[in-house]
């Protein structure tokens, strides 16, 4: 059984690192893309940036959820739980922003029917 526990910790640790790396990579790529679209004055810049940030946060949230598998005492669980709550709140706010931005873009298109 100790082998199985060590194996679980190793696999979980690797998965956490991969998810963290993916989250950071997605956030960096969406940030750079946001800069490009901002310079090009793309009206959907905010929407594209928010979607990229939301995706990056989903990877980061996944790593925190996996981190709960390997915590050993109650204080670590409290810290990981707080991080999960903060990231979930950020994700919720970003999704709310995406929904509002999509509604604003749709309203703009409805006001200019010839540009579809």
Tab-separated table of C-alpha atoms in Angstrom:
chain	number	residue	atom	x	y	z
A	1	UNK	CA	0.000	0.000	0.000
A	2	UNK	CA	2.785	2.549	0.602
A	3	UNK	CA	3.817	2.075	-3.039
A	4	UNK	CA	0.296	2.872	-4.210
A	5	UNK	CA	0.201	6.013	-2.042
A	6	UNK	CA	3.571	7.187	-3.372
A	7	UNK	CA	2.446	6.472	-6.924
A	8	UNK	CA	-0.748	8.495	-6.379
A	9	UNK	CA	1.259	11.414	-4.974
A	10	UNK	CA	3.701	11.305	-7.896
A	11	UNK	CA	0.968	11.176	-10.557
A	12	UNK	CA	-1.069	13.871	-8.814
A	13	UNK	CA	1.994	16.094	-8.410
A	14	UNK	CA	2.822	15.748	-12.098
A	15	UNK	CA	-0.776	16.487	-13.113
A	16	UNK	CA	-0.825	19.558	-10.850
A	17	UNK	CA	2.356	20.873	-12.457
A	18	UNK	CA	0.991	20.239	-15.974
A	19	UNK	CA	-2.313	21.996	-15.210
A	20	UNK	CA	-0.501	24.933	-13.609
A	21	UNK	CA	1.786	25.233	-16.634
A	22	UNK	CA	-1.143	25.032	-19.050
A	23	UNK	CA	-3.044	27.677	-17.093
A	24	UNK	CA	-0.079	30.045	-17.143
A	25	UNK	CA	0.557	29.378	-20.847
A	26	UNK	CA	-3.081	30.034	-21.777
A	27	UNK	CA	-3.174	33.248	-19.738
A	28	UNK	CA	0.081	34.491	-21.311
A	29	UNK	CA	-1.073	33.629	-24.842
A	30	UNK	CA	-4.456	35.278	-24.336
A	31	UNK	CA	-2.752	38.353	-22.869
A	32	UNK	CA	-0.444	38.659	-25.856
A	33	UNK	CA	-3.374	38.074	-28.181
A	34	UNK	CA	-5.293	40.757	-26.298
A	35	UNK	CA	-2.466	43.228	-26.859
A	36	UNK	CA	-2.468	42.406	-30.586
A	37	UNK	CA	-6.246	42.801	-30.887
A	38	UNK	CA	-6.155	46.024	-28.857
A	39	UNK	CA	-3.557	47.523	-31.194
A	40	UNK	CA	-5.671	46.449	-34.191
A	41	UNK	CA	-8.700	48.092	-32.511
A	42	UNK	CA	-10.753	44.911	-32.702
A	43	UNK	CA	-14.148	45.569	-31.055
A	44	UNK	CA	-14.136	42.040	-29.627
A	45	UNK	CA	-10.830	42.470	-27.782
A	46	UNK	CA	-12.381	42.405	-24.318
A	47	UNK	CA	-14.459	39.345	-25.144
A	48	UNK	CA	-11.515	37.403	-26.579
A	49	UNK	CA	-9.292	38.369	-23.653
A	50	UNK	CA	-11.934	37.407	-21.082
A	51	UNK	CA	-12.482	34.017	-22.720
A	52	UNK	CA	-8.747	33.325	-22.689
A	53	UNK	CA	-8.435	34.337	-19.047
A	54	UNK	CA	-11.414	32.162	-18.122
A	55	UNK	CA	-9.842	29.157	-19.836
A	56	UNK	CA	-6.532	29.747	-18.065
A	57	UNK	CA	-8.294	29.996	-14.723
A	58	UNK	CA	-10.110	26.710	-15.404
A	59	UNK	CA	-6.742	24.949	-15.697
A	60	UNK	CA	-5.512	26.640	-12.522
A	61	UNK	CA	-8.711	25.640	-10.707
A	62	UNK	CA	-8.220	22.052	-11.861
A	63	UNK	CA	-4.750	22.003	-10.349
A	64	UNK	CA	-6.110	23.277	-7.032
A	65	UNK	CA	-8.792	20.607	-6.992
A	66	UNK	CA	-6.128	17.956	-7.571
A	67	UNK	CA	-4.073	19.509	-4.789
A	68	UNK	CA	-6.826	18.541	-2.335
A	69	UNK	CA	-5.938	14.884	-2.970
A	70	UNK	CA	-2.461	15.200	-1.458
A	71	UNK	CA	-3.035	17.586	1.455
A	72	UNK	CA	-2.236	16.096	4.841
A	73	UNK	CA	-3.625	18.369	7.547
A	74	UNK	CA	-6.567	20.658	8.158
A	75	UNK	CA	-4.664	23.922	7.733
A	76	UNK	CA	-3.562	22.890	4.224
A	77	UNK	CA	-7.152	21.983	3.365
A	78	UNK	CA	-8.296	25.423	4.548
A	79	UNK	CA	-5.673	27.170	2.408
A	80	UNK	CA	-6.461	25.096	-0.688
A	81	UNK	CA	-10.195	25.612	-0.079
A	82	UNK	CA	-9.726	29.381	0.111
A	83	UNK	CA	-7.707	29.358	-3.105
A	84	UNK	CA	-10.409	27.295	-4.824
A	85	UNK	CA	-13.090	29.738	-3.661
A	86	UNK	CA	-11.113	32.752	-4.899
A	87	UNK	CA	-10.418	31.190	-8.286
A	88	UNK	CA	-14.035	30.057	-8.614
A	89	UNK	CA	-15.194	33.607	-7.832
A	90	UNK	CA	-12.801	35.009	-10.441
A	91	UNK	CA	-14.054	32.492	-12.993
A	92	UNK	CA	-17.657	33.407	-12.197
A	93	UNK	CA	-16.926	37.122	-12.591
A	94	UNK	CA	-15.121	36.575	-15.882
A	95	UNK	CA	-17.991	34.471	-17.235
A	96	UNK	CA	-20.393	37.219	-16.180
A	97	UNK	CA	-18.214	39.751	-18.025
A	98	UNK	CA	-18.187	37.496	-21.122
A	99	UNK	CA	-21.978	37.238	-21.058
A	100	UNK	CA	-22.368	41.018	-20.772
A	101	UNK	CA	-19.772	41.697	-23.461
A	102	UNK	CA	-21.487	39.254	-25.858
A	103	UNK	CA	-24.821	40.969	-25.177
A	104	UNK	CA	-23.251	44.387	-25.843
A	105	UNK	CA	-21.703	43.193	-29.107
A	106	UNK	CA	-25.000	41.645	-30.182
A	107	UNK	CA	-26.813	44.917	-29.388
A	108	UNK	CA	-24.239	46.833	-31.452
A	109	UNK	CA	-24.797	44.483	-34.388
A	110	UNK	CA	-28.577	44.852	-34.070
A	111	UNK	CA	-28.214	48.638	-34.267
A	112	UNK	CA	-26.136	48.277	-37.462
A	113	UNK	CA	-27.998	45.591	-39.445
A	114	UNK	CA	-26.010	46.065	-42.658
A	115	UNK	CA	-22.699	44.931	-41.058
A	116	UNK	CA	-23.499	41.276	-40.396
